[in-house]
mmCIF file of C-alpha atoms and ligand atoms in Angstrom:
data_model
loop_
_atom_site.group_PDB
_atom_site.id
_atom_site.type_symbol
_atom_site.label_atom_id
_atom_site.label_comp_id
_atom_site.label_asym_id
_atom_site.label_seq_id
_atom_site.Cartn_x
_atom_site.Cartn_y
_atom_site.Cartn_z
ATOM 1 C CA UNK A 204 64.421 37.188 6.217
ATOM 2 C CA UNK A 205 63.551 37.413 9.588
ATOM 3 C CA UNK A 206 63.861 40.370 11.257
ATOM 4 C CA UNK A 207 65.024 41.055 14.479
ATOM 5 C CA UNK A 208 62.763 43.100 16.972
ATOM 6 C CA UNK A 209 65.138 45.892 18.721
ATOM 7 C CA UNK A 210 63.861 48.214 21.280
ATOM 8 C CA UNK A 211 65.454 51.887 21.478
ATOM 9 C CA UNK A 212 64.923 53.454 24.881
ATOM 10 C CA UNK A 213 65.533 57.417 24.590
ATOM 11 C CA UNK A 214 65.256 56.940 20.593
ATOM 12 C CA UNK A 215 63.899 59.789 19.823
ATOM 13 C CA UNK A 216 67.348 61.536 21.077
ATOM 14 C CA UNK A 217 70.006 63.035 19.034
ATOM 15 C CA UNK A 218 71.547 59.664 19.334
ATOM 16 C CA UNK A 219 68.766 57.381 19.822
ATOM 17 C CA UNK A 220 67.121 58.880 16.547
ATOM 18 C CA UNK A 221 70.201 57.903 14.009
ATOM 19 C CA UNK A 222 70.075 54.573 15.876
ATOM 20 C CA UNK A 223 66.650 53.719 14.711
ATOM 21 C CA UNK A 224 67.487 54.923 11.426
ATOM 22 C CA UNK A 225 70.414 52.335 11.035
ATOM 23 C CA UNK A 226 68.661 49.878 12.753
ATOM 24 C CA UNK A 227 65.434 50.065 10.187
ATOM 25 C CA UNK A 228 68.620 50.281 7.414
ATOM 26 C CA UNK A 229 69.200 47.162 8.693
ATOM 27 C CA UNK A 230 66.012 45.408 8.005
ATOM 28 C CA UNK A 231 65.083 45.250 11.670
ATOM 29 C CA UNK A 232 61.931 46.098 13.182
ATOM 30 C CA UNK A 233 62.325 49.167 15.922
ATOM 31 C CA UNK A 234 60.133 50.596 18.564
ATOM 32 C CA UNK A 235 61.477 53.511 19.580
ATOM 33 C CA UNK A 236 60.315 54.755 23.762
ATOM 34 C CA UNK A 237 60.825 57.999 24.887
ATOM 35 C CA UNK A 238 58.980 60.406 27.256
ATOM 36 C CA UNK A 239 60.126 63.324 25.057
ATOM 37 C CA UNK A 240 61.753 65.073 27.875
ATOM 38 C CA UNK A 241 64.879 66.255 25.446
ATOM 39 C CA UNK A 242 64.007 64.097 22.755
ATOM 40 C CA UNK A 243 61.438 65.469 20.108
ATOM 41 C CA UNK A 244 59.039 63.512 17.637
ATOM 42 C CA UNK A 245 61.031 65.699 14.737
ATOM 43 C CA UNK A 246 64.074 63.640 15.180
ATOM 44 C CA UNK A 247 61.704 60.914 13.925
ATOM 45 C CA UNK A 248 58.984 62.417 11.532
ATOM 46 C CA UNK A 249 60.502 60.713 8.949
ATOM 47 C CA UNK A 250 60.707 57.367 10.181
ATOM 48 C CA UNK A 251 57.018 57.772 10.819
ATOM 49 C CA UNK A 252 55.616 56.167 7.721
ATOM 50 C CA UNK A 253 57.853 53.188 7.677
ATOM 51 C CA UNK A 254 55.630 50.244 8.410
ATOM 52 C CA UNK A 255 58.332 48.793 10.786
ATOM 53 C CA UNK A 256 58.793 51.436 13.611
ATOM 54 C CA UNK A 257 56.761 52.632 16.289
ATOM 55 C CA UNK A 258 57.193 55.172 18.259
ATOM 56 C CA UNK A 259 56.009 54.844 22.095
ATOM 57 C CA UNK A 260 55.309 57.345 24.558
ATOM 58 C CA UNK A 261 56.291 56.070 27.928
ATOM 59 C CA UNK A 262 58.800 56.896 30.763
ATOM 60 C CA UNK A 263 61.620 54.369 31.738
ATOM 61 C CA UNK A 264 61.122 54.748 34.996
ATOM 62 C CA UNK A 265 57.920 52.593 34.916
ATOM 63 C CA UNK A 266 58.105 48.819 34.126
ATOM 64 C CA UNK A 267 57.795 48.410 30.461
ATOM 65 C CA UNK A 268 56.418 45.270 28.100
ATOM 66 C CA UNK A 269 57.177 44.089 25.231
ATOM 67 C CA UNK A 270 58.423 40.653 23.465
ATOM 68 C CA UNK A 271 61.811 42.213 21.989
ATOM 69 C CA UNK A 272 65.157 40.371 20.590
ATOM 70 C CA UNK A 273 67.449 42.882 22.001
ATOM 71 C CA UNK A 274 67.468 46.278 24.096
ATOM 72 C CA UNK A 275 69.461 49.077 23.221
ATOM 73 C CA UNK A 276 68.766 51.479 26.546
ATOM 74 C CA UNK A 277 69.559 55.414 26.126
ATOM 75 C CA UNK A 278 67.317 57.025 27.943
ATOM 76 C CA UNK A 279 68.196 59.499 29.991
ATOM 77 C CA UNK A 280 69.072 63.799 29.113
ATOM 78 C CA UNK A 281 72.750 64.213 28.549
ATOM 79 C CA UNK A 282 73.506 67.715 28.206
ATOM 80 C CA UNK A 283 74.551 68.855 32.035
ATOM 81 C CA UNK A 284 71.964 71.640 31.358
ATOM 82 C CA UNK A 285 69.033 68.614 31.392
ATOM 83 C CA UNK A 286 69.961 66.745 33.773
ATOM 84 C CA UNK A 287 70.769 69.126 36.072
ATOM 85 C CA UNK A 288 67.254 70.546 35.538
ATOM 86 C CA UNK A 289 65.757 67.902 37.994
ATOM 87 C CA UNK A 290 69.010 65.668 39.250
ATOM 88 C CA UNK A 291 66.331 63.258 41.426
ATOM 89 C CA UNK A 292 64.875 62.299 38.061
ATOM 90 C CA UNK A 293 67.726 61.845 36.433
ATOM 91 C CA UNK A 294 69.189 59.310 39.067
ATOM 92 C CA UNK A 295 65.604 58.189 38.943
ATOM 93 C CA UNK A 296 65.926 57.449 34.781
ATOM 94 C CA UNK A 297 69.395 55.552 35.095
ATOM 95 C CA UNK A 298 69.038 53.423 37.970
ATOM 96 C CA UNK A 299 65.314 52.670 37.178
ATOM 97 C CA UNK A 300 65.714 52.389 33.944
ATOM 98 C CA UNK A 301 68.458 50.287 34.055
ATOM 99 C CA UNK A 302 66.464 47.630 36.354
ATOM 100 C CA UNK A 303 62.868 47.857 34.428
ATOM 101 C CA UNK A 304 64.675 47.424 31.353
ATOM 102 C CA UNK A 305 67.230 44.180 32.555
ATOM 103 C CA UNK A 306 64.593 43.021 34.285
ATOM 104 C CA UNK A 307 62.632 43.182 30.349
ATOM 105 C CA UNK A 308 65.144 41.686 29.154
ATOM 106 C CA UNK A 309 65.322 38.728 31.625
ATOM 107 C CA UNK A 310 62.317 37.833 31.011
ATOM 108 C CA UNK A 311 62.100 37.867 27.221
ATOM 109 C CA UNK A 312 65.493 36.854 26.856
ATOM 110 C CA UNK A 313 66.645 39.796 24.510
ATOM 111 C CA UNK A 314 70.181 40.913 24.642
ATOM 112 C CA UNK A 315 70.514 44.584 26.486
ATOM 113 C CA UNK A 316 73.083 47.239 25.825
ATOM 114 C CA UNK A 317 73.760 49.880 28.321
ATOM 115 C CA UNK A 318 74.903 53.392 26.895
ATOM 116 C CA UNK A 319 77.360 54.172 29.296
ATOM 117 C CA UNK A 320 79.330 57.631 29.492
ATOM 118 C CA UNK A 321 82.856 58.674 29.744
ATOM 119 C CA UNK A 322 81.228 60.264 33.175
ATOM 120 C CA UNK A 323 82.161 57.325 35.011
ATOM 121 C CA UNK A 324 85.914 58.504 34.862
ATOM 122 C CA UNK A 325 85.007 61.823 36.132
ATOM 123 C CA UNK A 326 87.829 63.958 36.547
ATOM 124 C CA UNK A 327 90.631 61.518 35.280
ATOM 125 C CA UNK A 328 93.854 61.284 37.285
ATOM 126 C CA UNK A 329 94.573 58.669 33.939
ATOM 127 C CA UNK A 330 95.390 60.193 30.893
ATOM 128 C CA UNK A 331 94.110 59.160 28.179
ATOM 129 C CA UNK A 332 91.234 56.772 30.171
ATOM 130 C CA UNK A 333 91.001 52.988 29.559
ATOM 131 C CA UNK A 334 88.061 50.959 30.516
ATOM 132 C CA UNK A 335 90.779 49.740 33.504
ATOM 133 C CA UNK A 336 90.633 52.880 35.252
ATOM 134 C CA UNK A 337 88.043 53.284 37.731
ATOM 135 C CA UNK A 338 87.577 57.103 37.443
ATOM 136 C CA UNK A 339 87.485 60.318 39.992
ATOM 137 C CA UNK A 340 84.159 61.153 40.733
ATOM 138 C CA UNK A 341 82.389 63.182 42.823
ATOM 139 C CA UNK A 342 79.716 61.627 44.539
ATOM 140 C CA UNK A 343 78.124 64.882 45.877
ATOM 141 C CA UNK A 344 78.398 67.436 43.279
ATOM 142 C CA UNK A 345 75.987 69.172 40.489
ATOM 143 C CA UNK A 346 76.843 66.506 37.886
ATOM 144 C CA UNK A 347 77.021 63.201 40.712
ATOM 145 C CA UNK A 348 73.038 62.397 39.510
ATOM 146 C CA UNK A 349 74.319 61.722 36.027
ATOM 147 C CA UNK A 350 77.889 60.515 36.960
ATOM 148 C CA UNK A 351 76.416 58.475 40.062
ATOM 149 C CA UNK A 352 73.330 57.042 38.036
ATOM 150 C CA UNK A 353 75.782 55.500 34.714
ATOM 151 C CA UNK A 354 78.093 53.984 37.255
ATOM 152 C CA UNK A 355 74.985 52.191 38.990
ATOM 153 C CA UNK A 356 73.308 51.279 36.443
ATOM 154 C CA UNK A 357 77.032 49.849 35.000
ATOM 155 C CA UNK A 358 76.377 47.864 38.434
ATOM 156 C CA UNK A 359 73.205 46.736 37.758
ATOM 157 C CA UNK A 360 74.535 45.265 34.425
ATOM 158 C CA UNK A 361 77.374 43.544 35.761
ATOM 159 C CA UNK A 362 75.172 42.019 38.774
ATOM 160 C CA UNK A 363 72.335 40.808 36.561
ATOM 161 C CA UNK A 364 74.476 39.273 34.510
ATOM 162 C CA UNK A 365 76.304 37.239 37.035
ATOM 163 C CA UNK A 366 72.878 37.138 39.509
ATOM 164 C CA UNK A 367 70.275 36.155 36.219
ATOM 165 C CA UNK A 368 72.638 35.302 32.663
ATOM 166 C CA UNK A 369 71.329 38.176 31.251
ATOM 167 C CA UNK A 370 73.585 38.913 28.031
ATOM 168 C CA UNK A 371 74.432 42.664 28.851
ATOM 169 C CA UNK A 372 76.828 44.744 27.405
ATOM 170 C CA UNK A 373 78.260 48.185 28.020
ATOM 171 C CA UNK A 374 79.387 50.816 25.816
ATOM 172 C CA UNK A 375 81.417 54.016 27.325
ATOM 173 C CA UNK A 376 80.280 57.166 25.182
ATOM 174 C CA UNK A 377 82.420 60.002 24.434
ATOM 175 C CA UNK A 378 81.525 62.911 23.860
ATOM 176 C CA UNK A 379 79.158 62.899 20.566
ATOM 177 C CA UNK A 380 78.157 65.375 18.393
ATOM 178 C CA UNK A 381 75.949 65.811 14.939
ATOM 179 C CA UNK A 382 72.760 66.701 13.657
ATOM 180 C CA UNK A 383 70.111 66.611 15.421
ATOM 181 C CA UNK A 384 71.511 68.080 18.837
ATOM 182 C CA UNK A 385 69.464 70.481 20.418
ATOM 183 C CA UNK A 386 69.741 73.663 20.156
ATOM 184 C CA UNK A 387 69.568 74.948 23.247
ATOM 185 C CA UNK A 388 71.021 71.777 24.744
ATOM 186 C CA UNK A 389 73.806 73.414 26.041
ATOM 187 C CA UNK A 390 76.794 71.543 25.339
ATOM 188 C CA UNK A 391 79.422 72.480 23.521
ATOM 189 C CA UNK A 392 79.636 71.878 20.128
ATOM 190 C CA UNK A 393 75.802 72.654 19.593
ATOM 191 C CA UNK A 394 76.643 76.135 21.490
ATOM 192 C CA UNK A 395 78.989 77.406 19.714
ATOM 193 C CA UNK A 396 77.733 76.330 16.357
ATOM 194 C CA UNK A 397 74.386 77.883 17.224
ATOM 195 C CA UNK A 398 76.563 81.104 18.614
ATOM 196 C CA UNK A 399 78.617 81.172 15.250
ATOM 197 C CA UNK A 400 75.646 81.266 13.021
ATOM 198 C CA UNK A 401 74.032 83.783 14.606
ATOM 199 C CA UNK A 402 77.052 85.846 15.207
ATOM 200 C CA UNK A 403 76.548 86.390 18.988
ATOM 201 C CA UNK A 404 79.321 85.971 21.371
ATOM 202 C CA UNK A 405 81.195 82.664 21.778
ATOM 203 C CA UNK A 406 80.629 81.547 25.563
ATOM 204 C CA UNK A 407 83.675 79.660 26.871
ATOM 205 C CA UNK A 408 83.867 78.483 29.825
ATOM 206 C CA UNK A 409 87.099 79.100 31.854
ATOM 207 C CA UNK A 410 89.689 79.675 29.951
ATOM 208 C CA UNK A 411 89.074 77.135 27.526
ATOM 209 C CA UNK A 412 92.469 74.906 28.286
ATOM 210 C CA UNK A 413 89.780 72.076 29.295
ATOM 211 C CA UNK A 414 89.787 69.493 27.023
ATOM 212 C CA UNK A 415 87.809 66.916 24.974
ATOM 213 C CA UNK A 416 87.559 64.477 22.186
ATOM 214 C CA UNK A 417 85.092 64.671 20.111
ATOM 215 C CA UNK A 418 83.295 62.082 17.879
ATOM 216 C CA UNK A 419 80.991 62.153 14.873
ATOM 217 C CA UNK A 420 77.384 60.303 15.108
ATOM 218 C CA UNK A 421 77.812 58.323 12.890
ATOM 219 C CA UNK A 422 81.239 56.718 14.374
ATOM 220 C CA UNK A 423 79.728 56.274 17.753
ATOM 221 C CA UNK A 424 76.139 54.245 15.860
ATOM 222 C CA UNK A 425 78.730 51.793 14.273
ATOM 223 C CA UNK A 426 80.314 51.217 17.396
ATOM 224 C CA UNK A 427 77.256 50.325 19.038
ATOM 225 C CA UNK A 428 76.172 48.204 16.848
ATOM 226 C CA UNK A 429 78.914 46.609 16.605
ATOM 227 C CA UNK A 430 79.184 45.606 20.500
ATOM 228 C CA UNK A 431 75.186 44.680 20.550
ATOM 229 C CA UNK A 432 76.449 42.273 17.694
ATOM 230 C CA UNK A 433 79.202 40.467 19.725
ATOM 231 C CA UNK A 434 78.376 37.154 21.189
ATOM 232 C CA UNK A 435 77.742 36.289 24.797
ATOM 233 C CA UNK A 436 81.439 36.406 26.058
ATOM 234 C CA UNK A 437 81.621 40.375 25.516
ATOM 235 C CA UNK A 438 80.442 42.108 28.161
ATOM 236 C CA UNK A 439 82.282 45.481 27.643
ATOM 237 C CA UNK A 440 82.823 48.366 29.088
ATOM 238 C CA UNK A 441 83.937 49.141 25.846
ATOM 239 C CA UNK A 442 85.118 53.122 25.317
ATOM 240 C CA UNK A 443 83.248 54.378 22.158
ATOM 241 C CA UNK A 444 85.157 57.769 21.457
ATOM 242 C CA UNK A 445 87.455 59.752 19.320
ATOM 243 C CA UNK A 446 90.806 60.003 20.398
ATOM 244 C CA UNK A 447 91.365 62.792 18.766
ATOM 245 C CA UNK A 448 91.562 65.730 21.617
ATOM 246 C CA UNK A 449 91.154 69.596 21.598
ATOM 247 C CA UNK A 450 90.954 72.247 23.636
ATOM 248 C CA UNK A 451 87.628 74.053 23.669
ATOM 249 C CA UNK A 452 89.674 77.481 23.010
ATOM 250 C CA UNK A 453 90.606 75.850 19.685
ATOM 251 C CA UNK A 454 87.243 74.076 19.191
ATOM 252 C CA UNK A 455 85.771 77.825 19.558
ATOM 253 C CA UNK A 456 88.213 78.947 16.486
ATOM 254 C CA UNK A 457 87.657 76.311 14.651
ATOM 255 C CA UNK A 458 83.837 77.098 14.534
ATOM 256 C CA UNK A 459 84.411 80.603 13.426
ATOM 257 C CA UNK A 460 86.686 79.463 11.384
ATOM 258 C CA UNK A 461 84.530 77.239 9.818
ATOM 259 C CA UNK A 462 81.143 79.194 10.118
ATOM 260 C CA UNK A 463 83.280 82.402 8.426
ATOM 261 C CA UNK A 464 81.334 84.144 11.431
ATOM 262 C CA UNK A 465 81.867 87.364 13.293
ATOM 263 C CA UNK A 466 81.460 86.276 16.607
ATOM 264 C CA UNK A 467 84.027 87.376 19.458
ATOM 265 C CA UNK A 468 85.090 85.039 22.706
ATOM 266 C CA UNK A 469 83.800 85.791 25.856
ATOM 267 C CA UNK A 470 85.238 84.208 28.889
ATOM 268 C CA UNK A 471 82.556 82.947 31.638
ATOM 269 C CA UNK A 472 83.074 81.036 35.233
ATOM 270 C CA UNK A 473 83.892 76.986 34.724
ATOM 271 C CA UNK A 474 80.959 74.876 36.140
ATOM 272 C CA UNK A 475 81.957 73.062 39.238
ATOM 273 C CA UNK A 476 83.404 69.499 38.693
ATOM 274 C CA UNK A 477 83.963 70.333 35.076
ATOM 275 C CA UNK A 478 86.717 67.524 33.766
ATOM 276 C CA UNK A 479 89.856 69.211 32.959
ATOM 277 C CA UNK A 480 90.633 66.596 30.145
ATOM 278 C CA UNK A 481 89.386 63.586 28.695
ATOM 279 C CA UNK A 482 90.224 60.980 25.823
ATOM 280 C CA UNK A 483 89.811 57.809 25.077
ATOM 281 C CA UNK A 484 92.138 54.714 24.973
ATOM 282 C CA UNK A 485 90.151 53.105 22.372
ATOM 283 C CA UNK A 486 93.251 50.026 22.257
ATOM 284 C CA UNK A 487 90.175 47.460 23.606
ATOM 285 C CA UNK A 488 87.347 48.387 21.174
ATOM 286 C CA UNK A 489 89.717 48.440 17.650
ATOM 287 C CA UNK A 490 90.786 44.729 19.126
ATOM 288 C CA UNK A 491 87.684 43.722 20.186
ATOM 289 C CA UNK A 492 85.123 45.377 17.792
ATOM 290 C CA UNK A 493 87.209 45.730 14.916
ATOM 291 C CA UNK A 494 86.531 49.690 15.605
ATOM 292 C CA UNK A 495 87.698 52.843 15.166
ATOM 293 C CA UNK A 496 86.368 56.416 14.611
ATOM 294 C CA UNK A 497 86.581 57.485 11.070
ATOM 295 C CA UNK A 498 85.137 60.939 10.565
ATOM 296 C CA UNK A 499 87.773 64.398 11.612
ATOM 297 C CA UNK A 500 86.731 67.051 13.461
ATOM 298 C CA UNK A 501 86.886 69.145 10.650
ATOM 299 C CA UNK A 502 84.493 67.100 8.231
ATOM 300 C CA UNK A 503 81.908 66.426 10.942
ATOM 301 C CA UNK A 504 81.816 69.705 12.062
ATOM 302 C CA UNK A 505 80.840 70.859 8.922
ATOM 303 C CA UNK A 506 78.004 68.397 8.892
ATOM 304 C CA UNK A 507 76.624 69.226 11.636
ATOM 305 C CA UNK A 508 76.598 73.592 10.597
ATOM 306 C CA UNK A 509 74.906 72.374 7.834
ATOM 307 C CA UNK A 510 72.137 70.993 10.028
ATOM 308 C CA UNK A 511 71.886 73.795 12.291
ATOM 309 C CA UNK A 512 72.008 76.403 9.332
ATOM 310 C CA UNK A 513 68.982 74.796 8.041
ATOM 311 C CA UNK A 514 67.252 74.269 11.229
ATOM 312 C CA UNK A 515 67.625 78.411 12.389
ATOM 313 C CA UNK A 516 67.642 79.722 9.333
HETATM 314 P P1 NAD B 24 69.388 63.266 24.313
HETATM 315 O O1 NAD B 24 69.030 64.093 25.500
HETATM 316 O O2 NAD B 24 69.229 63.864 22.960
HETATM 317 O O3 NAD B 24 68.597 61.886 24.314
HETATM 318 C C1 NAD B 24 68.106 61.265 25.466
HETATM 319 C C2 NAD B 24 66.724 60.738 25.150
HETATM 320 O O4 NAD B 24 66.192 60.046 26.305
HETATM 321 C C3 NAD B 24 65.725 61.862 24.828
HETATM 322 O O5 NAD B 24 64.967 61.521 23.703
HETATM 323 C C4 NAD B 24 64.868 61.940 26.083
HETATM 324 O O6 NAD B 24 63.569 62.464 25.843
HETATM 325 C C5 NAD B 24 64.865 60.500 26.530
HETATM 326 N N1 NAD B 24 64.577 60.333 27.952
HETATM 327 C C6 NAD B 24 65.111 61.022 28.998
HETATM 328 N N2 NAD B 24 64.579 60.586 30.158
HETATM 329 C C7 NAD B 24 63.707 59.597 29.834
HETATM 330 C C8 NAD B 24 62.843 58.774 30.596
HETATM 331 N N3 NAD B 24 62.776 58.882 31.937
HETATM 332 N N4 NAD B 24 62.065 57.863 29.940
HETATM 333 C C9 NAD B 24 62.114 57.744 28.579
HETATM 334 N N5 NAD B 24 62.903 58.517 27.815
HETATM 335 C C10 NAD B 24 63.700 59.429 28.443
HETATM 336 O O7 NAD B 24 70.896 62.792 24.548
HETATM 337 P P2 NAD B 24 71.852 61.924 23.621
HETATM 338 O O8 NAD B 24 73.074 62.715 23.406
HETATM 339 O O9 NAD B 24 71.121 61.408 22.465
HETATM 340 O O10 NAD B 24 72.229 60.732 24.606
HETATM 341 C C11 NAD B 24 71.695 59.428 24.449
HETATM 342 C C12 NAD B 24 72.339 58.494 25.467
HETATM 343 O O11 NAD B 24 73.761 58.435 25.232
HETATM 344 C C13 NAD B 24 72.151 58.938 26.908
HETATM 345 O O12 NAD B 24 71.940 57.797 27.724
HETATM 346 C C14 NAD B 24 73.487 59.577 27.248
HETATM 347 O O13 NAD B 24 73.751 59.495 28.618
HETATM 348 C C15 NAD B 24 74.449 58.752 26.425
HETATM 349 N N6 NAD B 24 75.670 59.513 26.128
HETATM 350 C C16 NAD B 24 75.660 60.507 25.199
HETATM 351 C C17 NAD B 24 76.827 61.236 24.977
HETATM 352 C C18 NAD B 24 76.903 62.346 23.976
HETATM 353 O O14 NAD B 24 77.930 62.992 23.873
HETATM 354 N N7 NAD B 24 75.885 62.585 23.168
HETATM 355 C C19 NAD B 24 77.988 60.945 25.721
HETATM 356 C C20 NAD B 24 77.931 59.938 26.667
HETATM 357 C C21 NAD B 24 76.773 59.214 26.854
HETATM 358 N N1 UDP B 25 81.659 74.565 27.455
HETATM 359 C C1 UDP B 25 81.998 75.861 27.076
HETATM 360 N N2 UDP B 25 81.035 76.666 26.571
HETATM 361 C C2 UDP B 25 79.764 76.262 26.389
HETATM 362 C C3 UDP B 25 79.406 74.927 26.748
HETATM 363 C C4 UDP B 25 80.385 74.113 27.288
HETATM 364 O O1 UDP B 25 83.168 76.276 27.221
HETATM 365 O O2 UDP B 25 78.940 77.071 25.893
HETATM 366 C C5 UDP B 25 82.710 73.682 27.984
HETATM 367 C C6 UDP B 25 82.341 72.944 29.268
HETATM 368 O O3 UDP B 25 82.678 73.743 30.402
HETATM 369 C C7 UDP B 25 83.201 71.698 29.169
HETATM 370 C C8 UDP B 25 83.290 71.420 27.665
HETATM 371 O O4 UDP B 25 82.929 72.652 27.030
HETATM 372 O O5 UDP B 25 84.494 71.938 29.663
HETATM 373 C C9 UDP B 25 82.355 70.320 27.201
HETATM 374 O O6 UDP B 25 81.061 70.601 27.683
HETATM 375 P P1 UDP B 25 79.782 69.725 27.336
HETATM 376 O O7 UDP B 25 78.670 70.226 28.192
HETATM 377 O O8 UDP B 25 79.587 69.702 25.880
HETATM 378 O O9 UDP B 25 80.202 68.236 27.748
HETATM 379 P P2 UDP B 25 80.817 67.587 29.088
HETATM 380 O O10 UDP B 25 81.323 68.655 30.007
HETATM 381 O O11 UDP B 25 79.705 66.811 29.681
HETATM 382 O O12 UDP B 25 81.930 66.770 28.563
#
């Protein structure tokens, strides 16, 4: 069989990593970039020794080279703690990255997925958000670099593909959790997890009547794959998420609950621009994908305090 050559930008992620791993699953070959800014070779070490991967050391902000069949683009940090660290760079990774790898793929011919971010809606005025809506951002604020970069490099996709045929496609990512986050990454699930386990206090933010949906790993992989495998006429944006939506009060009990810890809530300032809600209409990828999310909060929660249990023990 012949396999196909797939190229993982930001694969040594939390994400990007269990996308190589299905990827090799899948009898493909994968080189896996990343400048290890958030990502780590650990998420990896194990796919080390398989004759068909390679991992690459190189930033996506510098033209790249390489005779691929498709491009599967995630890098950039995605924790508002990262890319918040150095915004300019961040912009930088997304809209650079998005034209040094569509301009790759123009010239090899590869098909290109963008991963995309629920971002783009900022703070919704829509409830839940469709791909139709065209969000309430902030083009100034402390999380615009992120924000501002998907929606250009959405841009860039769209215009390349009407300016040069390239076959792009576009997934919207909800928020994602599972093994393999960070630690000190800083978003939510991973922090209170890490907070549970170790007994210290619970850090909510606000008064934890935000909310969001939250999806297992291994729901969002299948979704992507599944939209890199349509043919030329799907373009996306495609929402990737899981409906199913919480407040982060009750995502904070359910932790302890779950952990059997002793932490306590404590109560600190909301960032500025931080969403007040946010869920997917997922109506356009279970028609067009045959997709839906399949794993409850409950189940991959539990999953994923395995992981960290492990990892701090
Ligand atoms: P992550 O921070 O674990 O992974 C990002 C990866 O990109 C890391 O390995 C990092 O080192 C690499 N990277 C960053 N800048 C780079 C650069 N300039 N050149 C090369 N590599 C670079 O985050 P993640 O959760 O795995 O996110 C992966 C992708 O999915 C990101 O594009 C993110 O925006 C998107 N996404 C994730 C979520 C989520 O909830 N996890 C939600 C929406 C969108
Ligand atoms: N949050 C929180 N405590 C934390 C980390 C995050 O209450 O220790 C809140 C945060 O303010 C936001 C929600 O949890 O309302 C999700 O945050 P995360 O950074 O995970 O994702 P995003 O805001 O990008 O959706």
């Amino acid at each position: 069989m012949i396999k196909k050559r797939v190229l993982v930008t930001g694969g040594a992620g939390f994400v990007g990593s269990h996308l190589c791993e299905r990827l090799l699953e899948e009898d493909n070959e994968v080189y896996c970039m990343d400048n290890f800014f958030t990502g780590q070779k650990r998420n990896v070490l194990h796919l080390l020794n398989n004759p068909y991967f390679e991992l690459i050391r190189h930033d996506v902000i510098n033209p790249f080279m390489i005779e691929v069949d498709e491009i599967y683009n995630l890098a950039c940090p995605a924790s508002p703690v990262h890319y918040q660290y150095n915004p300019i760079k961040t912009i930088k990774t997304s809209v650079m990255g998005a034209i040094n790898m569509l301009g790759l793929a123009k010239r090899v011919n590869a098909k290109i997925l963008q991963a995309s971010t629920s971002e783009v809606y900022g703070n919704p005025m829509v409830h839940p958000q469709p791909e139709s809506y065209w969000g309430n951002v902030n083009p100034i604020g402390e999380r615009s670099c992120y924000d501002e970069g998907k929606r250009a490099a959405e841009t860039l996709f769209r215009d390349y593909r009407h300016q040069n045929n390239v076959h792009t496609k576009i997934v919207r990512i909800f928020n994602t959790y599972g093994p393999r986050m960070h630690p000190n990454d800083g978003r939510v699930v991973s922090n209170f997890i890490v907070q549970a386990i170790q007994n210290k206090d619970i850090t909510v933010y606000g008064k934890g009547e935000q909310t969001r949906s939250f999806q297992y790993v291994d729901d969002l992989i299948e979704g992507m794959v599944r939209a890199m495998n349509t043919d030329q006429s799907f373009t996306g944006p495609v929402n990737i998420g899981n409906p199913d939506e919480f407040r982060i009060i009750e995502l904070a009990e359910k932790v302890i609950k779950l952990t059997n810890s002793k932490s306590k809530i404590v109560y600190q300032p909301l960032p500025s621009d931080d969403p007040m809600m946010r869920r997917p209409d997922i109506e356009f990828a279970k028609r067009e994908l045959g997709w839906e999310p399949k794993i409850k909060l409950d189940e991959g929660l539990d999953k994923t305090i395995f992981f960290f249990k492990e990892l701090i023990k």
